[in-house]
């Protein structure tokens, strides 16, 4: 009997976010605008301010030199931004090329460093100042990621004492802040997200791609790049990552070994500024 290879398609990772968790800040924004922030979990909190636009028409000769200067300045700014983006590179994080072995121990500090390198690479390309790591944020993010993995639930709410929601977690970090947010996500232990693959040996977690090549487990570097790439592809998650109001970040990972395809990672990160 011929062997039939059945290829499966792993869906994109599941993502979640919470924006502007500070209730007083959100209330201040609401008082400035007729639009209030809906619900306890806010995707965004925006302010609609009255704005006046003045336009002079038709063009007059005295306006031409100013227009040329503005155009030249705009072109120069564009070239500067492109040049800055070209100068951005991913820093090498020592040890990040090692495969993650969740059955032994996940190095949370290495996870945090690898994700920070990815975040700052994208912030550099956008012309946004780099983030600094914060041990307190890393601690609460790791605790929340582990809780999600144990509960097998992707959620901004938690039953961890003192860390029931995003705001509580950022407060529990000990970091002083005026603005904050949270990104969460779930990806497979092996590099199968968004790919077609077949199970070559389920007992030993053997997966092969449509080209027949073995699909390896995530390293610290590939996990960081995968989850940040998916976050950057989502407008709201990208907004959290590129937010100029935040200056510090901490990330953590939890592992659910009972999930299909040899397990899932739950990733959580908290921003503060």
Tab-separated table of C-alpha atoms in Angstrom:
chain	number	residue	atom	x	y	z
A	1	UNK	CA	0.000	0.000	0.000
A	2	UNK	CA	1.484	3.369	-0.972
A	3	UNK	CA	2.259	5.838	1.799
A	4	UNK	CA	0.171	8.990	1.528
A	5	UNK	CA	1.655	12.138	3.026
A	6	UNK	CA	-0.990	14.390	4.543
A	7	UNK	CA	0.089	18.007	4.830
A	8	UNK	CA	-1.504	20.258	7.414
A	9	UNK	CA	-1.471	24.011	7.601
A	10	UNK	CA	-0.643	25.537	10.952
A	11	UNK	CA	-2.617	28.785	11.381
A	12	UNK	CA	-1.002	32.084	12.216
A	13	UNK	CA	-0.208	32.587	15.913
A	14	UNK	CA	-2.984	33.854	18.151
A	15	UNK	CA	-2.365	37.381	19.368
A	16	UNK	CA	-3.877	39.712	21.922
A	17	UNK	CA	-3.188	43.171	23.277
A	18	UNK	CA	-4.292	45.755	25.767
A	19	UNK	CA	-3.664	49.442	25.213
A	20	UNK	CA	-3.540	52.310	27.710
A	21	UNK	CA	-4.492	50.281	30.782
A	22	UNK	CA	-4.169	53.247	33.155
A	23	UNK	CA	-7.732	54.126	34.112
A	24	UNK	CA	-6.991	57.694	35.304
A	25	UNK	CA	-5.144	58.448	32.074
A	26	UNK	CA	-7.994	57.043	30.009
A	27	UNK	CA	-10.517	59.068	31.975
A	28	UNK	CA	-8.521	62.231	31.333
A	29	UNK	CA	-8.546	61.437	27.624
A	30	UNK	CA	-12.276	60.802	27.759
A	31	UNK	CA	-12.939	64.192	29.351
A	32	UNK	CA	-11.058	65.849	26.498
A	33	UNK	CA	-13.115	64.043	23.885
A	34	UNK	CA	-16.705	63.078	23.271
A	35	UNK	CA	-15.385	59.576	22.545
A	36	UNK	CA	-14.878	57.397	25.610
A	37	UNK	CA	-12.886	54.220	25.904
A	38	UNK	CA	-15.151	51.150	25.689
A	39	UNK	CA	-14.871	48.282	28.110
A	40	UNK	CA	-12.196	47.252	30.540
A	41	UNK	CA	-9.898	45.996	27.787
A	42	UNK	CA	-9.010	48.872	25.518
A	43	UNK	CA	-7.590	48.344	22.082
A	44	UNK	CA	-6.912	52.056	21.796
A	45	UNK	CA	-7.738	55.281	23.573
A	46	UNK	CA	-7.851	58.247	21.206
A	47	UNK	CA	-8.485	61.931	21.640
A	48	UNK	CA	-10.407	63.973	19.067
A	49	UNK	CA	-9.253	67.593	19.352
A	50	UNK	CA	-10.700	70.501	17.427
A	51	UNK	CA	-8.325	71.500	14.659
A	52	UNK	CA	-8.347	74.375	12.166
A	53	UNK	CA	-6.830	74.074	8.721
A	54	UNK	CA	-5.821	77.235	6.826
A	55	UNK	CA	-5.166	77.097	3.110
A	56	UNK	CA	-4.077	79.985	0.920
A	57	UNK	CA	-5.287	79.838	-2.665
A	58	UNK	CA	-4.436	80.584	-5.398
A	59	UNK	CA	-0.634	80.419	-5.295
A	60	UNK	CA	1.103	83.762	-5.201
A	61	UNK	CA	4.728	84.487	-6.225
A	62	UNK	CA	5.801	85.222	-2.655
A	63	UNK	CA	4.714	81.738	-1.607
A	64	UNK	CA	6.963	79.914	-4.089
A	65	UNK	CA	10.313	80.250	-2.218
A	66	UNK	CA	8.689	78.997	1.010
A	67	UNK	CA	7.064	76.098	-0.840
A	68	UNK	CA	10.401	75.127	-2.388
A	69	UNK	CA	12.061	75.222	1.040
A	70	UNK	CA	9.328	73.050	2.534
A	71	UNK	CA	9.568	70.580	-0.343
A	72	UNK	CA	13.351	70.395	-0.007
A	73	UNK	CA	13.052	69.931	3.747
A	74	UNK	CA	10.505	67.163	3.215
A	75	UNK	CA	12.762	65.363	0.732
A	76	UNK	CA	15.752	65.711	3.077
A	77	UNK	CA	13.736	64.359	6.005
A	78	UNK	CA	12.604	61.423	3.888
A	79	UNK	CA	16.148	60.636	2.801
A	80	UNK	CA	17.341	60.909	6.400
A	81	UNK	CA	14.672	58.462	7.581
A	82	UNK	CA	15.514	55.995	4.806
A	83	UNK	CA	19.198	56.299	5.651
A	84	UNK	CA	18.484	55.715	9.323
A	85	UNK	CA	16.379	52.642	8.530
A	86	UNK	CA	19.165	51.235	6.341
A	87	UNK	CA	21.590	51.707	9.242
A	88	UNK	CA	19.474	49.580	11.575
A	89	UNK	CA	20.570	46.039	12.304
A	90	UNK	CA	19.615	43.274	14.680
A	91	UNK	CA	22.173	43.025	17.470
A	92	UNK	CA	23.541	39.576	18.177
A	93	UNK	CA	22.251	38.187	21.453
A	94	UNK	CA	24.734	35.749	22.923
A	95	UNK	CA	23.235	32.275	23.342
A	96	UNK	CA	20.020	33.076	21.451
A	97	UNK	CA	20.771	30.547	18.708
A	98	UNK	CA	20.374	27.692	21.188
A	99	UNK	CA	17.231	25.580	20.905
A	100	UNK	CA	14.735	26.151	23.705
A	101	UNK	CA	14.322	23.047	25.874
A	102	UNK	CA	11.098	23.693	27.797
A	103	UNK	CA	11.183	20.248	29.425
A	104	UNK	CA	14.363	21.354	31.213
A	105	UNK	CA	14.368	25.091	31.822
A	106	UNK	CA	13.478	28.199	29.825
A	107	UNK	CA	16.020	30.989	30.253
A	108	UNK	CA	13.647	33.916	30.786
A	109	UNK	CA	16.457	36.487	30.726
A	110	UNK	CA	17.561	35.202	27.307
A	111	UNK	CA	13.964	35.252	26.026
A	112	UNK	CA	13.658	38.859	27.179
A	113	UNK	CA	16.971	39.888	25.594
A	114	UNK	CA	16.137	38.246	22.251
A	115	UNK	CA	12.701	39.887	22.082
A	116	UNK	CA	14.147	43.263	23.125
A	117	UNK	CA	16.639	43.065	20.258
A	118	UNK	CA	13.786	42.500	17.802
A	119	UNK	CA	11.681	45.316	19.266
A	120	UNK	CA	14.526	47.818	19.085
A	121	UNK	CA	15.359	46.764	15.526
A	122	UNK	CA	11.841	47.716	14.432
A	123	UNK	CA	11.830	50.889	16.539
A	124	UNK	CA	15.126	51.894	14.930
A	125	UNK	CA	13.629	51.408	11.454
A	126	UNK	CA	10.708	53.625	12.462
A	127	UNK	CA	12.983	56.321	13.878
A	128	UNK	CA	11.798	55.690	17.446
A	129	UNK	CA	14.206	55.644	20.449
A	130	UNK	CA	15.246	52.250	21.739
A	131	UNK	CA	13.551	50.617	24.700
A	132	UNK	CA	15.408	49.627	27.845
A	133	UNK	CA	14.809	46.363	29.637
A	134	UNK	CA	13.177	46.382	33.059
A	135	UNK	CA	13.589	43.385	35.352
A	136	UNK	CA	10.318	44.135	37.132
A	137	UNK	CA	8.362	44.126	33.864
A	138	UNK	CA	10.107	40.937	32.768
A	139	UNK	CA	9.121	39.252	36.038
A	140	UNK	CA	5.405	40.053	35.803
A	141	UNK	CA	5.330	39.273	32.066
A	142	UNK	CA	6.902	35.877	32.749
A	143	UNK	CA	4.470	35.152	35.561
A	144	UNK	CA	1.522	36.020	33.335
A	145	UNK	CA	2.882	33.921	30.446
A	146	UNK	CA	3.243	30.936	32.769
A	147	UNK	CA	-0.275	31.453	34.093
A	148	UNK	CA	-1.675	31.531	30.534
A	149	UNK	CA	0.203	28.333	29.688
A	150	UNK	CA	-1.087	26.571	32.800
A	151	UNK	CA	-4.648	27.818	32.212
A	152	UNK	CA	-4.300	27.180	28.458
A	153	UNK	CA	-5.925	30.561	27.877
A	154	UNK	CA	-4.728	33.637	25.978
A	155	UNK	CA	-6.060	36.449	28.115
A	156	UNK	CA	-5.188	39.830	29.621
A	157	UNK	CA	-7.018	38.771	32.773
A	158	UNK	CA	-5.411	36.467	35.293
A	159	UNK	CA	-6.058	34.696	38.552
A	160	UNK	CA	-2.538	35.389	39.788
A	161	UNK	CA	-2.862	37.259	43.106
A	162	UNK	CA	-2.207	40.966	42.660
A	163	UNK	CA	-1.986	40.643	38.869
A	164	UNK	CA	-5.607	40.373	37.786
A	165	UNK	CA	-5.166	42.644	34.749
A	166	UNK	CA	-2.607	44.602	32.769
A	167	UNK	CA	-2.705	47.655	35.011
A	168	UNK	CA	-2.213	45.519	38.127
A	169	UNK	CA	0.749	43.733	36.530
A	170	UNK	CA	2.515	46.948	35.565
A	171	UNK	CA	1.949	48.325	39.073
A	172	UNK	CA	3.264	45.062	40.562
A	173	UNK	CA	6.468	45.440	38.508
A	174	UNK	CA	7.546	48.348	40.695
A	175	UNK	CA	8.263	50.474	37.626
A	176	UNK	CA	6.971	54.037	37.760
A	177	UNK	CA	4.824	54.808	34.733
A	178	UNK	CA	2.358	57.207	33.178
A	179	UNK	CA	1.608	55.088	30.097
A	180	UNK	CA	1.645	51.353	29.560
A	181	UNK	CA	0.359	48.511	27.426
A	182	UNK	CA	0.593	44.774	26.935
A	183	UNK	CA	1.011	42.392	23.997
A	184	UNK	CA	0.412	38.665	24.278
A	185	UNK	CA	0.604	35.802	21.809
A	186	UNK	CA	0.744	32.044	21.338
A	187	UNK	CA	3.030	30.141	18.957
A	188	UNK	CA	3.994	26.503	18.454
A	189	UNK	CA	7.093	24.958	20.021
A	190	UNK	CA	8.265	23.882	16.557
A	191	UNK	CA	8.612	26.321	13.659
A	192	UNK	CA	5.348	25.291	11.982
A	193	UNK	CA	3.270	28.463	12.350
A	194	UNK	CA	1.891	29.549	8.995
A	195	UNK	CA	3.511	26.573	7.237
A	196	UNK	CA	2.331	23.379	5.556
A	197	UNK	CA	3.828	20.346	7.262
A	198	UNK	CA	3.402	16.633	7.838
A	199	UNK	CA	3.996	14.547	10.931
A	200	UNK	CA	6.883	12.200	10.161
A	201	UNK	CA	7.090	10.777	13.694
A	202	UNK	CA	4.546	11.975	16.236
A	203	UNK	CA	6.179	10.152	19.139
A	204	UNK	CA	9.451	12.045	18.761
A	205	UNK	CA	7.946	15.302	17.470
A	206	UNK	CA	9.220	14.816	13.945
A	207	UNK	CA	7.798	17.359	11.502
A	208	UNK	CA	8.705	17.902	7.869
A	209	UNK	CA	7.809	20.693	5.502
A	210	UNK	CA	6.318	20.299	2.028
A	211	UNK	CA	9.901	20.259	0.703
A	212	UNK	CA	10.737	17.251	2.894
A	213	UNK	CA	13.066	19.163	5.189
A	214	UNK	CA	12.953	18.637	8.942
A	215	UNK	CA	11.217	21.467	10.809
A	216	UNK	CA	13.236	22.276	13.943
A	217	UNK	CA	12.050	23.530	17.321
A	218	UNK	CA	12.330	27.226	18.049
A	219	UNK	CA	15.532	28.747	19.266
A	220	UNK	CA	15.406	31.828	21.479
A	221	UNK	CA	16.197	33.957	18.423
A	222	UNK	CA	13.591	32.391	16.107
A	223	UNK	CA	10.895	32.538	18.789
A	224	UNK	CA	11.603	36.242	19.302
A	225	UNK	CA	11.651	37.044	15.597
A	226	UNK	CA	8.505	35.006	14.891
A	227	UNK	CA	6.323	36.533	17.588
A	228	UNK	CA	7.541	40.101	16.975
A	229	UNK	CA	7.043	39.700	13.212
A	230	UNK	CA	3.428	38.688	13.782
A	231	UNK	CA	2.897	41.518	16.263
A	232	UNK	CA	4.333	43.993	13.762
A	233	UNK	CA	1.889	42.707	11.124
A	234	UNK	CA	-0.998	43.721	13.408
A	235	UNK	CA	-1.729	47.465	13.477
A	236	UNK	CA	-2.640	47.628	17.171
A	237	UNK	CA	0.244	45.447	18.368
A	238	UNK	CA	2.628	47.441	16.165
A	239	UNK	CA	1.312	50.655	17.729
A	240	UNK	CA	2.236	49.356	21.172
A	241	UNK	CA	5.729	48.396	20.002
A	242	UNK	CA	6.414	51.742	18.307
A	243	UNK	CA	4.793	53.896	21.006
A	244	UNK	CA	7.055	56.875	21.783
A	245	UNK	CA	5.493	57.278	25.227
A	246	UNK	CA	6.947	54.018	26.519
A	247	UNK	CA	10.628	53.630	27.366
A	248	UNK	CA	10.901	50.243	29.084
A	249	UNK	CA	9.709	46.730	28.365
A	250	UNK	CA	9.834	43.240	29.782
A	251	UNK	CA	8.857	39.954	28.112
A	252	UNK	CA	8.364	36.387	29.293
A	253	UNK	CA	7.352	32.930	28.032
A	254	UNK	CA	5.293	30.058	29.400
A	255	UNK	CA	5.035	26.558	27.929
A	256	UNK	CA	2.012	24.287	27.516
A	257	UNK	CA	3.355	20.809	26.848
A	258	UNK	CA	-0.107	19.299	26.459
A	259	UNK	CA	-1.004	21.339	23.380
A	260	UNK	CA	-1.116	19.673	19.939
A	261	UNK	CA	2.073	19.286	17.897
A	262	UNK	CA	4.310	18.893	20.956
A	263	UNK	CA	3.354	22.089	22.731
A	264	UNK	CA	2.749	25.829	22.529
A	265	UNK	CA	4.531	28.851	23.927
A	266	UNK	CA	2.576	31.700	25.477
A	267	UNK	CA	4.364	35.036	25.245
A	268	UNK	CA	3.583	38.162	27.253
A	269	UNK	CA	5.205	41.585	27.260
A	270	UNK	CA	4.552	44.740	29.234
A	271	UNK	CA	5.507	48.287	28.238
A	272	UNK	CA	5.824	51.279	30.554
A	273	UNK	CA	6.892	54.879	30.210
